[in-house]
PDB file of C-alpha atoms in Angstrom:
ATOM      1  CA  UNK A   1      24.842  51.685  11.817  1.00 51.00           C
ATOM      2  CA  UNK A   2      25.383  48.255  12.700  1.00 63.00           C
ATOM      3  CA  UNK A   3      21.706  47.076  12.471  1.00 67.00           C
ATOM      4  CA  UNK A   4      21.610  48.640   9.410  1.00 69.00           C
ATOM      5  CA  UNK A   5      23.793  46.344   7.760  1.00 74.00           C
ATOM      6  CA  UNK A   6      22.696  43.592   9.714  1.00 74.00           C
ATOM      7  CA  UNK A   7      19.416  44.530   7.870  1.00 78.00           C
ATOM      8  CA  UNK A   8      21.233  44.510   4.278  1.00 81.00           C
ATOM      9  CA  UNK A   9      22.911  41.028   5.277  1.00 77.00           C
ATOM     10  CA  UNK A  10      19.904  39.380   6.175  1.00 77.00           C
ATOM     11  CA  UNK A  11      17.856  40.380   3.042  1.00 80.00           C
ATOM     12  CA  UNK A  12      20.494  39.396   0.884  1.00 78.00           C
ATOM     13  CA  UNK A  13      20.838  36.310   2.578  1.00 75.00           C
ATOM     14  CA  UNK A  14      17.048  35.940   2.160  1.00 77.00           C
ATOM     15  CA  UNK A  15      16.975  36.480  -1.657  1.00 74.00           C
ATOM     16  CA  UNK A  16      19.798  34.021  -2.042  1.00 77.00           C
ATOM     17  CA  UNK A  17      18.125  31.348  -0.612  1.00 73.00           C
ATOM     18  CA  UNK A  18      14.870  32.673  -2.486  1.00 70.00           C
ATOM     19  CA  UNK A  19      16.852  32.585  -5.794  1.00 69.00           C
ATOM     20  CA  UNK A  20      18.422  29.178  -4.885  1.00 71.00           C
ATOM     21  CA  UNK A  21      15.040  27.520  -4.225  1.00 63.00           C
ATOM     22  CA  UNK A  22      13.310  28.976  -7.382  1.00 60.00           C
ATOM     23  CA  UNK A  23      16.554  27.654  -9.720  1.00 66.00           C
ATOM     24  CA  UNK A  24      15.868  23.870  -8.237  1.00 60.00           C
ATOM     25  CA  UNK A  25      12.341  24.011  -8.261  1.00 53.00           C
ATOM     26  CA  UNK A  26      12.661  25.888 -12.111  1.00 54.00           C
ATOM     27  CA  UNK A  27      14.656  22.870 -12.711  1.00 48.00           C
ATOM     28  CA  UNK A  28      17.539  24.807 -14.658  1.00 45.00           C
ATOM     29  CA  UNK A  29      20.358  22.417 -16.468  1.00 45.00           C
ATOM     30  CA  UNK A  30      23.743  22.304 -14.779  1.00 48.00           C
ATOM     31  CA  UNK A  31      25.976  23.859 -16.558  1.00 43.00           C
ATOM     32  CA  UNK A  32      28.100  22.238 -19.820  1.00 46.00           C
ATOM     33  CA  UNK A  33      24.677  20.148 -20.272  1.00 49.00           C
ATOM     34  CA  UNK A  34      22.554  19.680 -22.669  1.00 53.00           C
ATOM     35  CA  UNK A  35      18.755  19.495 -21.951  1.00 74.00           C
ATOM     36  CA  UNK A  36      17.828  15.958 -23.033  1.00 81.00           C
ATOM     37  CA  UNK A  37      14.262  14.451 -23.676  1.00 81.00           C
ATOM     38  CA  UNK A  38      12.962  12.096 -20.778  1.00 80.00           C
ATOM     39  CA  UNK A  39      14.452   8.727 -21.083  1.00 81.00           C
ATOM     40  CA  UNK A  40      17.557  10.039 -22.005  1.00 84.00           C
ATOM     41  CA  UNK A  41      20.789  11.159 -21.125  1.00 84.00           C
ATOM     42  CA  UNK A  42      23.444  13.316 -22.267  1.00 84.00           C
ATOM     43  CA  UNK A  43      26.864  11.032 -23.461  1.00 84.00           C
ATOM     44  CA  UNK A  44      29.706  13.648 -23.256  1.00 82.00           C
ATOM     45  CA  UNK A  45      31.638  10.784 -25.341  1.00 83.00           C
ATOM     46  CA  UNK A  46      29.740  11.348 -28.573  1.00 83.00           C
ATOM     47  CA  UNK A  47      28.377  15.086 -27.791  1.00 85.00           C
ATOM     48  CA  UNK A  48      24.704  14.372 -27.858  1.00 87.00           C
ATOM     49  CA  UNK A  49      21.291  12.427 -26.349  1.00 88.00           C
ATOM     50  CA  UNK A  50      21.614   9.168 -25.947  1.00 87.00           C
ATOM     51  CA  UNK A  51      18.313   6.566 -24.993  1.00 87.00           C
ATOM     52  CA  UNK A  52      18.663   5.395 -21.250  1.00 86.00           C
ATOM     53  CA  UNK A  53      17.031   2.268 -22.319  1.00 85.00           C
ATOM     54  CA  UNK A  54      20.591   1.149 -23.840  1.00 85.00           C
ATOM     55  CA  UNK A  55      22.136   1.420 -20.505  1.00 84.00           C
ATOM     56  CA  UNK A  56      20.754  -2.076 -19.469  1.00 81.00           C
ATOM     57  CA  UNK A  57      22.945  -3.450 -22.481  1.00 84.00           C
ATOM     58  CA  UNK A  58      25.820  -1.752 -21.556  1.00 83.00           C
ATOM     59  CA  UNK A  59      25.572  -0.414 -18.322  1.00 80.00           C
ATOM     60  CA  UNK A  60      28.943   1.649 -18.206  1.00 82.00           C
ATOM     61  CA  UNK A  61      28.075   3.892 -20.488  1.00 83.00           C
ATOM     62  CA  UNK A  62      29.167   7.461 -19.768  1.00 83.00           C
ATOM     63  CA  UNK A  63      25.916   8.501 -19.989  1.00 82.00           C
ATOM     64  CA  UNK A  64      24.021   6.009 -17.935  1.00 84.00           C
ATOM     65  CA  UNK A  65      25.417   7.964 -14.978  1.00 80.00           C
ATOM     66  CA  UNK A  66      22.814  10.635 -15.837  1.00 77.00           C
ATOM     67  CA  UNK A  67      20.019   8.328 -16.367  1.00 80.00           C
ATOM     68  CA  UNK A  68      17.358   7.554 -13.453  1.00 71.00           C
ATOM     69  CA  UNK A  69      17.259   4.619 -12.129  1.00 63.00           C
ATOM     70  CA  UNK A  70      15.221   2.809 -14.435  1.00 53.00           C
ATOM     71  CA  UNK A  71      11.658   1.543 -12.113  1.00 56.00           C
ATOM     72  CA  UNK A  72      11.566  -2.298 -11.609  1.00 61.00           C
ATOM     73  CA  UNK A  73       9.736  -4.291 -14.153  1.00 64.00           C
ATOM     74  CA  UNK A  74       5.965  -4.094 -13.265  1.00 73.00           C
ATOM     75  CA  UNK A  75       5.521  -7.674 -11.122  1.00 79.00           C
ATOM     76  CA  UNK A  76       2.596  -9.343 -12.710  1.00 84.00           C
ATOM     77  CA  UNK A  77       1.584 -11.708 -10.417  1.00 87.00           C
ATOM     78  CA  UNK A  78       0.872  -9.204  -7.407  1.00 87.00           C
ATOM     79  CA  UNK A  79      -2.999  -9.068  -8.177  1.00 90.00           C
ATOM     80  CA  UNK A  80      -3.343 -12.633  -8.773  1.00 92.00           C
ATOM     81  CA  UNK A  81      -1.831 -13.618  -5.715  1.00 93.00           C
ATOM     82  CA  UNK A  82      -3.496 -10.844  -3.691  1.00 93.00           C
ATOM     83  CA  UNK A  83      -7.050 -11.917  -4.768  1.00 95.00           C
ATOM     84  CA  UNK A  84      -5.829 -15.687  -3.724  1.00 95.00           C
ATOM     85  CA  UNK A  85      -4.888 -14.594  -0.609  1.00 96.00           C
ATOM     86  CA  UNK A  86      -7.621 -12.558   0.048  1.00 96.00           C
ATOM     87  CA  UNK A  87     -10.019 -15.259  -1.288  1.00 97.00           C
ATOM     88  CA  UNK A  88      -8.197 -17.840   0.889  1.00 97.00           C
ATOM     89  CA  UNK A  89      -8.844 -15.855   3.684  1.00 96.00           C
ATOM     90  CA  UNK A  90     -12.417 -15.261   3.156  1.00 97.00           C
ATOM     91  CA  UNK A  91     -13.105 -19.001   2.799  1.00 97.00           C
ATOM     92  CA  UNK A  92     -11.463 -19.541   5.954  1.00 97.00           C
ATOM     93  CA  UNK A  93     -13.452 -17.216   7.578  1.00 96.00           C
ATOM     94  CA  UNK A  94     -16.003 -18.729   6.394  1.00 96.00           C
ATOM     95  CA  UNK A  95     -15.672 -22.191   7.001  1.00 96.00           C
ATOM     96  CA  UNK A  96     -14.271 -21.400  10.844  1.00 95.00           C
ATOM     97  CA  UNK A  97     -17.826 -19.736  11.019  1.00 93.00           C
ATOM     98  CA  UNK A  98     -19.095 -22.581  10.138  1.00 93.00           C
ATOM     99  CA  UNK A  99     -17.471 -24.844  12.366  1.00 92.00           C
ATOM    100  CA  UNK A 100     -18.073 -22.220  15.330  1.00 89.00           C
ATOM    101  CA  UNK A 101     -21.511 -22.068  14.657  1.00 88.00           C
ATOM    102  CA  UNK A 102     -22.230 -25.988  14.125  1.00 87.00           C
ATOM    103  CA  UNK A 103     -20.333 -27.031  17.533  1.00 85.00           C
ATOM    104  CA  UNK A 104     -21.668 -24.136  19.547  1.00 83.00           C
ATOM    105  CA  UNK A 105     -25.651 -23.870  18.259  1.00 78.00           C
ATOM    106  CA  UNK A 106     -28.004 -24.681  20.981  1.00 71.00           C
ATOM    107  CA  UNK A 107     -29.213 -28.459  20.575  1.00 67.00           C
ATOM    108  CA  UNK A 108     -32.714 -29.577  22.078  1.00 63.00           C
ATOM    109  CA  UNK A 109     -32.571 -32.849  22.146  1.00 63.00           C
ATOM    110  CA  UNK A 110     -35.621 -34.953  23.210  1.00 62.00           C
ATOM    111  CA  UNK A 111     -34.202 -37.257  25.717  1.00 59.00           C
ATOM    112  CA  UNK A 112     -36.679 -36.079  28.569  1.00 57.00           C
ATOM    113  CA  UNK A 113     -39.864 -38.118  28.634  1.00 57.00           C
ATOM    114  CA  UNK A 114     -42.824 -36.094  28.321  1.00 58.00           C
ATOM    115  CA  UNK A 115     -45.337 -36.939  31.450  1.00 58.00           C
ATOM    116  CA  UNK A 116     -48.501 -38.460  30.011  1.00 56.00           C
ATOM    117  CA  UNK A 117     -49.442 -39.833  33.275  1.00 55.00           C
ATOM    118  CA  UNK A 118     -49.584 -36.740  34.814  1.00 52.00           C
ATOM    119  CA  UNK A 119     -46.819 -38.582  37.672  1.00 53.00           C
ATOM    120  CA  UNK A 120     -47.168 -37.868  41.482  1.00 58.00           C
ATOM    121  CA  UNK A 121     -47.905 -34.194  41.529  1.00 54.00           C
ATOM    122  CA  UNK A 122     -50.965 -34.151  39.970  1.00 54.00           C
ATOM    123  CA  UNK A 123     -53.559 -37.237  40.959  1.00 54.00           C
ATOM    124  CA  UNK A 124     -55.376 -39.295  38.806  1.00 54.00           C
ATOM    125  CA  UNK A 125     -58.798 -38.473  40.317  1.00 54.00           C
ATOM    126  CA  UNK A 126     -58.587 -34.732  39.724  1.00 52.00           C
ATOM    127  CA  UNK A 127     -57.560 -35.213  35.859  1.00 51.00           C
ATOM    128  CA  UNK A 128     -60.997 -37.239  35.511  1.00 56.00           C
ATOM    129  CA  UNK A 129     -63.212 -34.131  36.976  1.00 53.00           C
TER     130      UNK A 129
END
């Protein structure tokens, strides 16, 4: 008998949370509210929408409340100065490549006499035969 109900309990406590999660993800009204356009809110004050975009003029409104927070302004300048960044660091590159290259390339310089004579290890008489 006691499983039983423990049974009964434990589906009803399964179809209220499956109830609960359908009504958020459903995305029902609270009660006492009336469903609004987006970009607005309901103003209890004069019983109907209201445009959030007012709130930033007067930003204790009663219905500003009920308004998401409105997204920062767009910041213009982000591409600009990521491409200068980026192009800053490319030339860097560059030029540090360029540097690295020009002080570690191999240099043959010709500072070592090349032996005409033919010197001591090779004599004079066997170059004439």
């Amino acid at each position: 008998m006691a499983r039983g109900s423990l049974r009964r309990l434990l589906r009803l406590l399964v179809l209220g949370v499956w109830l609960a999660l359908l009504r958020s993800v459903a995305g029902e009204q609270a009660p006492g509210t009336a469903p609004c356009s987006r970009g607005s809110s309901w103003s209890a004050d004069l019983d109907k929408c209201m445009d959030c975009a007012s709130c930033r003029a007067r930003p204790h409104s009663d219905f500003c409340l009920g308004c998401a927070a409105a997204p920062p302004a767009p910041f213009r300048l982000l591409w600009p100065i990521l491409g200068g960044a980026l192009s800053l660091t490319f030339v860097l590159g560059l030029l540090s490549g360029f540097l690295v290259w020009r002080r570690c390339r191999r240099r043959e310089k010709f500072t070592t006499p090349i032996e005409e004579t033919g010197g001591e290890g090779c004599p004079a008489v066997a170059l004439i035969q």
